[in-house]
Amino acid sequence: MTASKSEATQTSRWELRFGARPEADGSTVFRVWAPRAKSLALKLVGEEPRTLPLGTAGDGLFEARVPGVGAGADYFYVVDGERERPDPVSRSQPRGVHGPSRVVEPEAFRWTDSGWRGLALRDYVVYELHVGTFTPEGTFEAITRKLAHLKSLGVTAVELMPVAEFPGGRNWGYDGAHLYAPQSTYGGPEGLKRLVDACHREGLAFVLDVVYNHLGPEGNYAGEYMPLFSETHKSPWGAGLNFDGEGAEGVRRYFVENALYWLTEYHVDALRLDAVHAIEDTSGRHLLEELADAFHAQAVALGRPAFLIAESDLNDVRILKDAAEGGYEIDAQWSDDFHHSLHALLTKTDRGYFGDFGRVADLARAISEGFVYCGQHSEFRGRCHGTPSGERPGEQFVVCIQNHDQIANGYWGDRLSRLVSPAQHRLAAAILLCGAPNVPMLFMGEEWAERAPFLYFTSHTDEGLGRAVRQGRMEEYDSFVRGEGETESTFGGFSDPQSEITFVRSKVNWDSLSKSPHAEMLAFYRDLLAARRAHAPLSDCDKTRTRVRFDEGRRWLVVERGGGSGARALLACNLSGEAQTLALAEGAWRLALWSGDARYGGDPALAAPPEVVEDGAAEIRLDAWGAALYVNAE
């Protein structure tokens, strides 16, 4: 019953075979895989409620064709004659995770993106955002009104944190209970499709964060239908998912078809797979390999490129390798080593996993190879960690200087703008956007040095669960503070995840963009991204055309991009708190951008690096935490 490559490649007319699907004759077919149920009935709710039995179709399948029921009808399934439950493959949950499911006509939306052909992964500049806190309204529709800002900034791909229906109206999204239903308070299926369509109209790719390692604890009724949870595997969020035990074929299909659903019915360009290291699967063919096979085959059938991007804590290139090499064929992964290397240099922190970093050599390796830890001993982990990554293409690594996890979990809500000086922030942005031969990612508000925190928030309607989440987070916070010898004021104190105030505090401030110092930082980001477009070496993901020199003692680093007879670019970085001189590579160079410029918020009294450097291994002087971008002058 598992989705196969042959099924996906037969036709671009792939259809989701489960859930409720309206037919041309005015009927709706209801189909459920529920091997744990002895009987199922369909309960239609509304002005004329009625209950109808579903027939069995063998192998745990229940189905019925119901005349006169179309899009907009609300329904429950009655499990074993006693429990009213939403559809496990519900396309819409307009009244929340515990309410009735709604019939949706998947082809009713009129797409206008027929001319969209997608982007190559190497051309992605990703912008990660949370729907509820990105705008005052917190909806899909409100995001469409900000796409002009993102387009003018220079990003090329919009990434949403998970939107699968979660309890209440405030959540990061990783507590999703209905994988196929876009969050109702954000705008539901129609709102999400309008947003994707608008992104494509603006020439922006659309990336959706999905969670296939666990389901949220509230409103998740799928386990009453199918053997969803494993008896042997655990996850950081409770029971692990059953990808390799009895009945696993149908469970695997449930997740694989979810990926095909977003790709086909919602026209997404990429999926970001949350914490794949928490997916335990001992079967002969790992779920990730099966997922990638089906996903890529369907992308071919649809005639456009589409990608899978994993979050993984393993530093294991097996995730990225082809199946012929024993890999899972995931297209790219988040590379935490880049973030950790740069963050440790800027802040000098050595707590937790940052204790494994802090050397300029770490940053140099992250830029030139990808992983810093590629098999050597990690003090934080107490063992050897990682695999060599130098042979992997640069576009297989998504890098950032902040993301939702690092802000909220690493510093309890404090963004980089609160942890480092503006000069250090500009230096980090320059290295991210002009130094690393990878796919860069920004986190919402980063481009204008947003000061609002990004905190962990929930709105569980189960009071007991809400108390447990609050208590767990408080214990984690207390342990963190005491363990590091810090005070509460360092991190702003504990924020109750269940409080609406915590959520409201996390909203970005759009009225800051025209004010100093935010306007200056925004100008810097725009010019960095404009430089990437204007100078081809800066967006080249071929790591063989990136060379890094550094001095550990003096804490400087020079990244040369391009080479041969073609264009070249050079980023000179002073990673110290003192002004110093450093040598450029041989050649004639022209200054393209300097992080200390007064128009970016730099000190007007600072002396700028030379505008032109004549042929030869010349030295330039950079002030503390400065970066200078040069391009070849020939």
XYZ file of C-alpha atoms in Angstrom, residues 99-392:
294
model
C -13.924 19.991 15.545
C -15.477 18.466 12.429
C -13.569 18.119 9.186
C -14.737 19.961 6.080
C -14.997 18.678 2.529
C -12.704 20.647 0.204
C -12.720 20.556 -3.583
C -8.990 20.417 -4.352
C -9.397 21.686 -7.906
C -11.727 24.587 -7.123
C -8.929 27.110 -6.656
C -8.041 28.969 -9.856
C -4.271 29.082 -10.040
C -2.553 31.806 -12.040
C 0.987 30.383 -11.878
C 0.986 28.290 -15.060
C 4.023 30.236 -16.245
C 6.015 29.489 -13.085
C 8.917 27.140 -13.829
C 10.589 27.131 -10.442
C 14.151 27.983 -9.460
C 17.323 25.957 -9.251
C 18.262 25.259 -5.646
C 21.525 27.179 -6.073
C 19.447 30.306 -6.788
C 17.522 30.137 -3.497
C 17.925 32.921 -0.954
C 15.529 31.718 1.726
C 13.461 33.875 4.083
C 12.082 31.920 7.047
C 8.990 33.324 8.735
C 6.291 32.422 11.228
C 2.811 33.218 9.920
C 1.319 34.369 13.229
C 4.083 36.819 14.146
C 5.255 38.089 10.749
C 2.368 40.542 10.430
C -0.045 42.216 12.871
C -2.908 40.158 11.395
C -1.012 36.862 11.505
C -2.596 35.394 8.357
C -1.605 33.997 4.977
C -3.380 36.927 3.304
C -1.376 39.474 5.287
C 1.882 37.883 4.123
C 0.935 38.525 0.501
C 0.974 42.239 1.265
C 4.614 41.938 2.395
C 5.882 40.074 -0.660
C 6.897 43.334 -2.338
C 9.236 43.997 0.590
C 10.783 40.533 0.269
C 11.157 40.896 -3.481
C 12.859 44.280 -3.168
C 15.097 42.916 -0.421
C 16.439 40.319 -2.835
C 15.255 37.027 -1.358
C 14.045 34.405 -3.826
C 12.256 31.852 -1.618
C 9.732 32.242 1.198
C 9.774 29.518 3.875
C 6.878 29.121 6.310
C 7.242 27.424 9.654
C 4.722 24.520 9.897
C 1.078 25.327 9.216
C -0.619 21.960 9.839
C -3.664 22.531 12.091
C -2.599 22.921 15.722
C -4.588 23.581 18.926
C -5.719 27.146 19.494
C -4.357 30.049 17.479
C -0.803 30.466 18.804
C 1.889 27.865 18.146
C 5.216 27.474 16.404
C 3.545 24.799 14.285
C 5.488 21.777 15.506
C 2.429 20.664 17.508
C 0.452 20.056 14.330
C -2.235 17.385 14.712
C -3.794 17.355 11.218
C -1.021 17.054 8.636
C -3.230 17.771 5.615
C -5.182 20.765 6.976
C -3.625 24.273 6.782
C -4.183 26.175 10.029
C -7.712 27.583 10.125
C -6.800 30.771 12.029
C -4.201 31.586 9.367
C -6.713 31.347 6.531
C -7.089 27.626 5.857
C -6.647 25.921 2.468
C -7.861 28.851 0.364
C -5.583 31.306 2.135
C -2.506 29.150 1.752
C -3.119 28.558 -1.942
C -3.561 32.299 -2.497
C -0.238 32.904 -0.781
C 1.637 30.316 -2.857
C 0.068 31.688 -6.030
C 1.081 35.232 -5.043
C 4.658 34.116 -4.335
C 4.948 32.594 -7.770
C 3.456 35.711 -9.324
C 6.300 37.683 -7.683
C 8.915 35.187 -8.874
C 9.429 33.755 -5.388
C 9.742 30.044 -4.654
C 7.664 28.679 -1.783
C 9.059 26.394 0.918
C 6.910 24.710 3.565
C 8.234 23.301 6.839
C 6.693 19.882 7.588
C 7.024 17.579 10.593
C 7.346 13.846 9.951
C 9.077 12.852 13.194
C 6.107 13.276 15.574
C 2.588 14.661 15.811
C 1.273 17.179 18.297
C -0.083 15.832 21.593
C -3.487 17.558 21.444
C -6.124 16.810 18.818
C -4.120 14.028 17.216
C -6.641 11.239 16.660
C -4.869 9.413 13.825
C -3.598 6.773 16.265
C -7.190 5.655 16.842
C -7.455 4.774 13.160
C -4.041 3.320 12.380
C -0.988 1.812 14.164
C 0.661 5.234 14.124
C 2.982 4.924 17.094
C 5.898 2.596 17.594
C 6.154 0.206 20.513
C 9.957 0.270 20.379
C 11.000 3.771 19.283
C 10.854 6.962 21.311
C 11.273 10.576 20.241
C 12.119 13.747 22.194
C 8.392 14.535 21.970
C 7.032 11.195 23.225
C 6.232 7.964 21.398
C 8.068 7.490 18.115
C 6.234 6.866 14.848
C 5.762 3.391 13.454
C 7.779 3.339 10.259
C 9.113 -0.198 10.620
C 6.699 -2.249 12.748
C 3.449 -4.070 12.127
C 1.190 -2.081 9.840
C 3.977 0.346 8.967
C 3.173 0.302 5.230
C 0.040 2.367 5.713
C 1.717 4.704 8.208
C 4.566 5.340 5.782
C 2.040 6.043 3.037
C 0.290 8.545 5.330
C 3.460 10.666 5.457
C 4.768 10.087 1.924
C 1.441 11.087 0.406
C 1.391 14.170 2.600
C 4.549 15.356 0.834
C 2.998 14.617 -2.576
C -0.151 16.457 -1.481
C 1.699 19.707 -0.729
C 3.690 19.382 -3.942
C 0.663 18.707 -6.150
C -2.365 20.427 -4.628
C -0.501 23.425 -3.179
C 2.250 23.862 -5.807
C 5.029 24.084 -3.188
C 8.571 24.241 -4.506
C 10.323 22.643 -1.547
C 9.643 21.005 1.785
C 11.830 21.520 4.831
C 11.791 18.249 6.818
C 11.958 18.901 10.549
C 14.513 16.987 12.680
C 14.986 13.938 10.473
C 17.504 12.574 12.991
C 14.463 11.822 15.183
C 12.937 9.540 12.518
C 13.812 6.003 13.574
C 13.414 3.386 10.870
C 15.175 0.017 10.851
C 13.452 -1.315 7.722
C 15.389 -2.234 4.615
C 14.459 1.027 2.910
C 14.506 4.116 5.090
C 11.437 6.341 5.028
C 13.535 9.281 3.796
C 14.669 7.337 0.741
C 11.104 6.280 -0.062
C 9.877 9.834 0.460
C 12.553 11.357 -1.759
C 11.937 8.801 -4.504
C 8.200 9.502 -4.654
C 8.588 13.267 -4.258
C 11.164 13.688 -6.992
C 9.233 11.417 -9.360
C 6.104 13.500 -8.901
C 8.079 16.701 -9.473
C 9.249 15.266 -12.797
C 5.673 14.338 -13.681
C 4.571 17.894 -12.891
C 7.369 19.325 -15.035
C 9.010 21.583 -12.466
C 11.915 21.316 -10.021
C 11.095 20.635 -6.377
C 13.376 19.943 -3.439
C 13.558 18.330 -0.022
C 15.642 20.133 2.617
C 16.356 18.259 5.848
C 17.083 19.492 9.314
C 19.540 16.982 10.737
C 21.719 16.898 13.826
C 23.892 14.086 12.466
C 26.347 15.790 10.071
C 25.877 12.671 7.953
C 26.245 13.021 4.181
C 24.286 9.793 3.725
C 21.200 12.012 3.871
C 22.464 13.859 0.790
C 24.020 11.053 -1.254
C 22.361 9.281 -4.153
C 20.694 5.934 -3.525
C 23.412 4.243 -5.593
C 25.895 5.449 -2.960
C 23.733 4.242 -0.102
C 22.150 7.656 0.461
C 18.622 8.988 0.879
C 18.759 11.562 -1.962
C 17.578 14.529 0.102
C 18.509 17.634 -1.884
C 19.981 19.758 0.920
C 20.166 20.152 4.673
C 20.466 22.905 7.236
C 24.110 23.251 8.285
C 24.258 24.223 11.937
C 28.063 24.175 11.962
C 28.213 27.422 9.994
C 25.924 29.166 12.464
C 27.730 27.791 15.513
C 31.179 28.685 14.167
C 30.308 32.294 13.435
C 28.164 32.751 16.546
C 30.914 31.515 18.863
C 33.407 33.903 17.281
C 31.085 36.895 17.638
C 29.795 36.272 21.150
C 32.679 34.246 22.635
C 30.095 31.962 24.194
C 31.180 28.426 25.012
C 28.027 27.031 26.603
C 26.475 23.814 25.302
C 27.333 22.918 21.743
C 29.079 26.271 21.231
C 31.920 24.817 23.343
C 32.932 22.786 20.283
C 33.498 25.986 18.301
C 35.165 29.380 18.684
C 38.151 29.125 16.321
C 38.549 31.018 13.054
C 39.594 27.665 11.587
C 36.100 26.340 12.327
C 34.488 29.089 10.288
C 37.014 28.589 7.487
C 36.157 24.883 7.328
C 32.411 25.576 7.413
C 32.832 27.885 4.410
C 35.175 25.686 2.395
C 33.759 22.232 3.221
C 30.299 22.393 4.843
C 30.545 20.420 8.073
C 33.101 21.424 10.686
C 32.698 18.146 12.552
C 33.385 15.454 9.988
C 34.524 12.557 12.168
C 36.657 14.144 14.880
C 35.912 14.111 18.609
C 33.228 16.470 19.904
C 33.623 17.536 23.526
C 29.943 18.464 23.746
C 28.803 15.063 22.504
C 31.581 13.080 24.150
C 32.259 11.116 20.975
C 33.355 11.412 17.371
C 30.788 13.217 15.260
C 30.022 13.720 11.591
C 31.253 12.609 8.192
C 33.437 14.373 5.590
C 31.446 16.788 3.446
C 34.049 18.443 1.248
C 32.906 16.590 -1.875
C 29.282 17.636 -1.554
